[in-house]
Each structure stands twice: as C-alpha cells, then as structure tokens.
Amino acid sequence: MIVIGCFLVTICTRAVTRCISIFFVEFQTYFAQDYARTAWIHSIVDCATMLCAPLGSFISNHVSCQVGIMLGGLLASSGLILSSFATSLEHLYLSLGVLTGLGFALSYSPAIAMVGNYFNKRKALAYGIAMSGSGIGTFILAPVVQLLIEQFSWRGALLILGGFVLNLCVCGALMRPIALKTDHQNMPEFAEQEFDPVVQEQDLKPWSACSPLIKVWSHKCLCQCSWREYNFLLMPDFVVLAVSVLFMAYGCSPLFVYLVPYALRAGVSHQQAAFLMSILGVIDIVGNITFGWLTDRRCLKKYRHVCYLFAVGMDGLCCLFLPVLQSFPLLVPFSFTFGYFDGAYVTLIPVVTADVVGTASLSSALGVVYFLHAIPYLISPPVAGWLVDTTGSYTAPFLLCGFSMIFSSTLLCCARLAKKVRRTPLRPTGSVSDAKQQIWANGAIAYSVTGELKQKDVEMLASETNSYSKR
C-alpha cells in the first residue's frame, strides 16, 4: 500500500507538472503574452517544488507524513482550482506556480521518504515501481488533458485537474507511520558518554534546557551531525558533479515546456502534439527500467559513470537535431530517443552520486543534488522563451539546451580523466635494473630509482612506520 500510495503521489505531482506545458499555447493566446512571460508559469511550479521539498520533509519528521501529504494535496488542489478563475498571468504565477508547487513539495518528498522507511531488502525495486508513476501518468494524462481543453476550455480542464489532485489526500491516508529503532544507533558515541542520565530522571523546569550541560551537548551533537552529513560539500568531485547538474538541468527543462508549441508551429495537430508528450512519458519508464537493469550487470557495473555521461550526451545531441525535425513522423523518433535517455540518466543520478560521496552521505547529497535543479528550472524556460521572441524560431533555445547538456557530460568526463591520470603511478625514468626496493615493517615498498635512498630519509620513514605500528 505504501508503494501504491507513492505511485499515485508521483502521478498527481510530477506527471501533472509535465502536463502543464500543454496549457502553454492556451495561456499565451488567451492573455496575449509573449513566450518568455508565459514560460514563467511552468518555471515557478518546478522551482517551488524543488525549493520547498525540505519543508515537506520537516513537516513529515516533526508532525506526521500523513499530515504533510494531505496538506500538500489541499494546497495543490486549491492552486489549480483558483487558477481556473485567473484573469492575468500574475494570477497564474501565484496560484498555479507558487501555491500548486508548494502543495506538490509537501506531498512529494514525504511520500518518497516513506518508501525508504518501509523497505530495506528490496528498496530499489520499490522505488522503481513508485517512481514509474511519473512516466505512466504523463503517458495517460497528456492526451486526456488535451481532450479536456477541447471539451471544457483551459478553465474547465484546470478545474477537473484540481479535483483529480485531491486524491493526494487519499494517498496520504495510506501512509501509516512506522516506528524505527534507529535513533539510538544514529546517536554519536560522545553523546552517550557525556550525557548525564540523572538529567533524564529529573523533573526539569522549562528554563533548565539552557543549562551549560545541555547547551554543550546539543552544540557538539549538532556540529558533529552537521559535519558528518554535509562534509561532502568540500569534496572536489562533488563540486564538479554539482556544476554539471546545473548545466544538465538547464538543458532538459525547456524541452518539456516547448515541445508541444514547437510541434504545433511545425504543422502538427493538437492531439499529435499531446501524443508526443505521451511517448516521452512511456519511453521514460522503459529507460528507467532497462538502463537500470543493464548497468546492474557485471560487465557494465564498473562503467555506470560512463553510461551516465553517455545518456546525458545523447539527450544533448537530440536537442541539437530537433530544429531540423519539422513533421510528426520525424518528431516521433525524437520523442523515443530523448525519452529513453532521459529516463536512463535520471535512474543513474543516485548511483553516480553514491560513487562520489559514498553511501553514508547519499541521502543528504541527493537532497543537495535535487535542490540544485531549482535554479535552472526557474530561469531556463523564460530564457528560452526570450530567445524565441527575439529570433522568431526555436533553433536558438534548442541549440542552447543541447550544448548545455553536452557541456555537462564533457565536464564530468574531463574530471574523471584527470582523476584517472592523477592516480596513475609514474614510471621510473631510470632502468629497471637500477631500481632498488626498501621494504618496511608494514609491508610497504619504497623504490629508489636514481640510486640509494638517503640514510636520513630511511631512518625517518622507518621510525614513523614503527611508531604507527605500535599505536
């Protein structure tokens, strides 16, 4: 039931967010605005969902996961319903952008966390099923939303979507709290040694929490936990990964906003344009499952990083070729290719992050990685819209997206090659016969290439090695 609930939450949040791009042409025509101003709607929804995700986790941890998801469902539904009465784009910025995005954030992150709480042995499979709701929901909702727009106008379609998103309250009711015995295991050792058990038995007054003992213990605990959770921020490899994620997120976001308007300008019908989004959604699922299964094989397990770079680079190449695709038969293969590799690299993001920071800091690192998506999601669609308004075509924004994703892949590739070269030991410049070995007590071997080691260096290294062995 937890997996089913999270699956439905993913449909009601991520799939509905993707389908908002179908309203793009309707909003632009009705309010008579340019591409840049209209694109802010989708940007604010995505940005609010990413930026407010920590707030959803906070409510879930300190109140209840059920309360967080239900509250998010009410806010998101209210935002969609209020949007059906919008009289300006500014109204949509607040209702459809901020309010709906906040509701999605409160629902999405607690639901994802609940799957991790309930599953241990088959956590990856549970997450795979739950996260597939994004692709399946896009495949189903895209043509349905287009049909609702044709039958009831964009106002009626938003009103119906508002009622549909209320199902988040039902999903929240499925999230039964579970008691985990991990608090004592996660407590730092020094806290167990320094915390006075007598304090637990006393009838503490309200102001006793400010006693020196509690203040020192809390300060040390907070500092140590914070350092352990976020020390990866100083790692050069993670900094490179974070920068590459910024460019990758910038490149992938505008396509989901402008694919339907671009197809309509190319002469594709409304139903066919919505069908392109459906293809993206269903092939995204195929990419998630097949690429995840392939990279788990023994022959490719060591090359997951390379597979991630390949998937991001292929999506970038797809964006570069998109401006020359001017008909529905040509856009269908594009949707297949882009959707497949989009699902592929989305699956590998946690794997690559774990390779960089390790499994101990994976949860915190993933939070930072997904948080970094917010800024590109906010600025990339309006920038692409400004380019369309300025140039009168979609060539410039699609080329910018393609080069951005290719740069993201190239940056990680160069960093990986540099790290590999740095780890490669230097070969001796002299002949092999001249090399002499010094074997220390701990089994380490020191090579002398140009001649004998200096006696002073030998004595210093030997003393340090013996001292370390005794300790």
mmCIF file with all atom_site columns, C-alpha atoms in Angstrom, residues 41-118:
data_model
loop_
_atom_site.group_PDB
_atom_site.id
_atom_site.type_symbol
_atom_site.label_atom_id
_atom_site.label_alt_id
_atom_site.label_comp_id
_atom_site.label_asym_id
_atom_site.label_entity_id
_atom_site.label_seq_id
_atom_site.pdbx_PDB_ins_code
_atom_site.Cartn_x
_atom_site.Cartn_y
_atom_site.Cartn_z
_atom_site.occupancy
_atom_site.B_iso_or_equiv
_atom_site.pdbx_formal_charge
_atom_site.auth_seq_id
_atom_site.auth_comp_id
_atom_site.auth_asym_id
_atom_site.auth_atom_id
_atom_site.pdbx_PDB_model_num
ATOM 1  C CA . ILE A 1 41  ? 4.310   29.573 -15.043 1.00 0.00 ? 41  ILE A CA 1
ATOM 2  C CA . HIS A 1 42  ? 5.973   26.217 -15.617 1.00 0.00 ? 42  HIS A CA 1
ATOM 3  C CA . SER A 1 43  ? 9.263   27.512 -14.200 1.00 0.00 ? 43  SER A CA 1
ATOM 4  C CA . ILE A 1 44  ? 7.701   28.636 -10.929 1.00 0.00 ? 44  ILE A CA 1
ATOM 5  C CA . VAL A 1 45  ? 5.899   25.308 -10.456 1.00 0.00 ? 45  VAL A CA 1
ATOM 6  C CA . ASP A 1 46  ? 9.117   23.306 -10.871 1.00 0.00 ? 46  ASP A CA 1
ATOM 7  C CA . CYS A 1 47  ? 11.195  25.724 -8.823  1.00 0.00 ? 47  CYS A CA 1
ATOM 8  C CA . ALA A 1 48  ? 8.711   25.858 -5.945  1.00 0.00 ? 48  ALA A CA 1
ATOM 9  C CA . THR A 1 49  ? 8.509   22.054 -5.868  1.00 0.00 ? 49  THR A CA 1
ATOM 10 C CA . MET A 1 50  ? 12.279  21.714 -5.597  1.00 0.00 ? 50  MET A CA 1
ATOM 11 C CA . LEU A 1 51  ? 12.910  24.635 -3.250  1.00 0.00 ? 51  LEU A CA 1
ATOM 12 C CA . CYS A 1 52  ? 10.171  23.693 -0.776  1.00 0.00 ? 52  CYS A CA 1
ATOM 13 C CA . ALA A 1 53  ? 10.996  19.969 -0.675  1.00 0.00 ? 53  ALA A CA 1
ATOM 14 C CA . PRO A 1 54  ? 12.951  20.395 2.616   1.00 0.00 ? 54  PRO A CA 1
ATOM 15 C CA . LEU A 1 55  ? 9.829   21.978 4.123   1.00 0.00 ? 55  LEU A CA 1
ATOM 16 C CA . GLY A 1 56  ? 7.857   18.850 3.270   1.00 0.00 ? 56  GLY A CA 1
ATOM 17 C CA . SER A 1 57  ? 10.487  16.704 4.964   1.00 0.00 ? 57  SER A CA 1
ATOM 18 C CA . PHE A 1 58  ? 10.418  18.969 8.037   1.00 0.00 ? 58  PHE A CA 1
ATOM 19 C CA . ILE A 1 59  ? 6.636   18.670 8.423   1.00 0.00 ? 59  ILE A CA 1
ATOM 20 C CA . SER A 1 60  ? 6.821   14.926 7.887   1.00 0.00 ? 60  SER A CA 1
ATOM 21 C CA . ASN A 1 61  ? 9.543   14.480 10.523  1.00 0.00 ? 61  ASN A CA 1
ATOM 22 C CA . HIS A 1 62  ? 8.080   16.771 13.190  1.00 0.00 ? 62  HIS A CA 1
ATOM 23 C CA . VAL A 1 63  ? 4.327   16.347 12.665  1.00 0.00 ? 63  VAL A CA 1
ATOM 24 C CA . SER A 1 64  ? 3.308   13.402 10.502  1.00 0.00 ? 64  SER A CA 1
ATOM 25 C CA . CYS A 1 65  ? 3.822   12.113 6.991   1.00 0.00 ? 65  CYS A CA 1
ATOM 26 C CA . GLN A 1 66  ? 0.059   11.773 6.623   1.00 0.00 ? 66  GLN A CA 1
ATOM 27 C CA . VAL A 1 67  ? -0.494  15.391 7.637   1.00 0.00 ? 67  VAL A CA 1
ATOM 28 C CA . GLY A 1 68  ? 2.189   16.606 5.229   1.00 0.00 ? 68  GLY A CA 1
ATOM 29 C CA . ILE A 1 69  ? 0.806   14.778 2.192   1.00 0.00 ? 69  ILE A CA 1
ATOM 30 C CA . MET A 1 70  ? -2.815  15.684 2.935   1.00 0.00 ? 70  MET A CA 1
ATOM 31 C CA . LEU A 1 71  ? -1.905  19.340 3.490   1.00 0.00 ? 71  LEU A CA 1
ATOM 32 C CA . GLY A 1 72  ? 0.022   19.308 0.231   1.00 0.00 ? 72  GLY A CA 1
ATOM 33 C CA . GLY A 1 73  ? -2.951  17.829 -1.592  1.00 0.00 ? 73  GLY A CA 1
ATOM 34 C CA . LEU A 1 74  ? -5.261  20.556 -0.289  1.00 0.00 ? 74  LEU A CA 1
ATOM 35 C CA . LEU A 1 75  ? -2.823  23.318 -1.282  1.00 0.00 ? 75  LEU A CA 1
ATOM 36 C CA . ALA A 1 76  ? -2.148  21.901 -4.746  1.00 0.00 ? 76  ALA A CA 1
ATOM 37 C CA . SER A 1 77  ? -5.834  21.359 -5.437  1.00 0.00 ? 77  SER A CA 1
ATOM 38 C CA . SER A 1 78  ? -6.657  24.864 -4.246  1.00 0.00 ? 78  SER A CA 1
ATOM 39 C CA . GLY A 1 79  ? -3.988  26.283 -6.526  1.00 0.00 ? 79  GLY A CA 1
ATOM 40 C CA . LEU A 1 80  ? -5.361  24.511 -9.601  1.00 0.00 ? 80  LEU A CA 1
ATOM 41 C CA . ILE A 1 81  ? -8.954  25.454 -8.789  1.00 0.00 ? 81  ILE A CA 1
ATOM 42 C CA . LEU A 1 82  ? -8.028  29.108 -8.221  1.00 0.00 ? 82  LEU A CA 1
ATOM 43 C CA . SER A 1 83  ? -6.106  29.064 -11.490 1.00 0.00 ? 83  SER A CA 1
ATOM 44 C CA . SER A 1 84  ? -9.297  28.225 -13.378 1.00 0.00 ? 84  SER A CA 1
ATOM 45 C CA . PHE A 1 85  ? -10.570 31.694 -12.400 1.00 0.00 ? 85  PHE A CA 1
ATOM 46 C CA . ALA A 1 86  ? -7.365  33.524 -13.389 1.00 0.00 ? 86  ALA A CA 1
ATOM 47 C CA . THR A 1 87  ? -7.671  36.889 -15.115 1.00 0.00 ? 87  THR A CA 1
ATOM 48 C CA . SER A 1 88  ? -3.946  37.553 -15.679 1.00 0.00 ? 88  SER A CA 1
ATOM 49 C CA . LEU A 1 89  ? -0.612  35.806 -15.865 1.00 0.00 ? 89  LEU A CA 1
ATOM 50 C CA . GLU A 1 90  ? 0.335   37.252 -12.487 1.00 0.00 ? 90  GLU A CA 1
ATOM 51 C CA . HIS A 1 91  ? -2.654  35.442 -11.014 1.00 0.00 ? 91  HIS A CA 1
ATOM 52 C CA . LEU A 1 92  ? -1.352  32.183 -12.535 1.00 0.00 ? 92  LEU A CA 1
ATOM 53 C CA . TYR A 1 93  ? 2.126   32.866 -11.167 1.00 0.00 ? 93  TYR A CA 1
ATOM 54 C CA . LEU A 1 94  ? 0.746   32.831 -7.632  1.00 0.00 ? 94  LEU A CA 1
ATOM 55 C CA . SER A 1 95  ? -1.962  30.173 -7.882  1.00 0.00 ? 95  SER A CA 1
ATOM 56 C CA . LEU A 1 96  ? -0.648  27.682 -10.428 1.00 0.00 ? 96  LEU A CA 1
ATOM 57 C CA . GLY A 1 97  ? 3.006   28.451 -9.758  1.00 0.00 ? 97  GLY A CA 1
ATOM 58 C CA . VAL A 1 98  ? 3.612   29.128 -6.075  1.00 0.00 ? 98  VAL A CA 1
ATOM 59 C CA . LEU A 1 99  ? 0.575   27.558 -4.386  1.00 0.00 ? 99  LEU A CA 1
ATOM 60 C CA . THR A 1 100 ? 0.427   24.408 -6.519  1.00 0.00 ? 100 THR A CA 1
ATOM 61 C CA . GLY A 1 101 ? 4.210   23.990 -6.420  1.00 0.00 ? 101 GLY A CA 1
ATOM 62 C CA . LEU A 1 102 ? 4.208   24.300 -2.625  1.00 0.00 ? 102 LEU A CA 1
ATOM 63 C CA . GLY A 1 103 ? 1.496   21.652 -2.380  1.00 0.00 ? 103 GLY A CA 1
ATOM 64 C CA . PHE A 1 104 ? 3.439   19.296 -4.634  1.00 0.00 ? 104 PHE A CA 1
ATOM 65 C CA . ALA A 1 105 ? 6.560   19.790 -2.488  1.00 0.00 ? 105 ALA A CA 1
ATOM 66 C CA . LEU A 1 106 ? 4.737   18.959 0.747   1.00 0.00 ? 106 LEU A CA 1
ATOM 67 C CA . SER A 1 107 ? 3.369   15.754 -0.791  1.00 0.00 ? 107 SER A CA 1
ATOM 68 C CA . TYR A 1 108 ? 6.266   14.508 -2.904  1.00 0.00 ? 108 TYR A CA 1
ATOM 69 C CA . SER A 1 109 ? 9.226   14.380 -0.515  1.00 0.00 ? 109 SER A CA 1
ATOM 70 C CA . PRO A 1 110 ? 7.386   12.705 2.429   1.00 0.00 ? 110 PRO A CA 1
ATOM 71 C CA . ALA A 1 111 ? 5.958   10.027 0.116   1.00 0.00 ? 111 ALA A CA 1
ATOM 72 C CA . ILE A 1 112 ? 9.417   9.240  -1.257  1.00 0.00 ? 112 ILE A CA 1
ATOM 73 C CA . ALA A 1 113 ? 10.809  9.068  2.278   1.00 0.00 ? 113 ALA A CA 1
ATOM 74 C CA . MET A 1 114 ? 8.089   6.650  3.427   1.00 0.00 ? 114 MET A CA 1
ATOM 75 C CA . VAL A 1 115 ? 9.138   4.081  0.815   1.00 0.00 ? 115 VAL A CA 1
ATOM 76 C CA . GLY A 1 116 ? 12.665  4.159  2.205   1.00 0.00 ? 116 GLY A CA 1
ATOM 77 C CA . ASN A 1 117 ? 11.339  3.710  5.746   1.00 0.00 ? 117 ASN A CA 1
ATOM 78 C CA . TYR A 1 118 ? 9.284   0.641  4.910   1.00 0.00 ? 118 TYR A CA 1
#
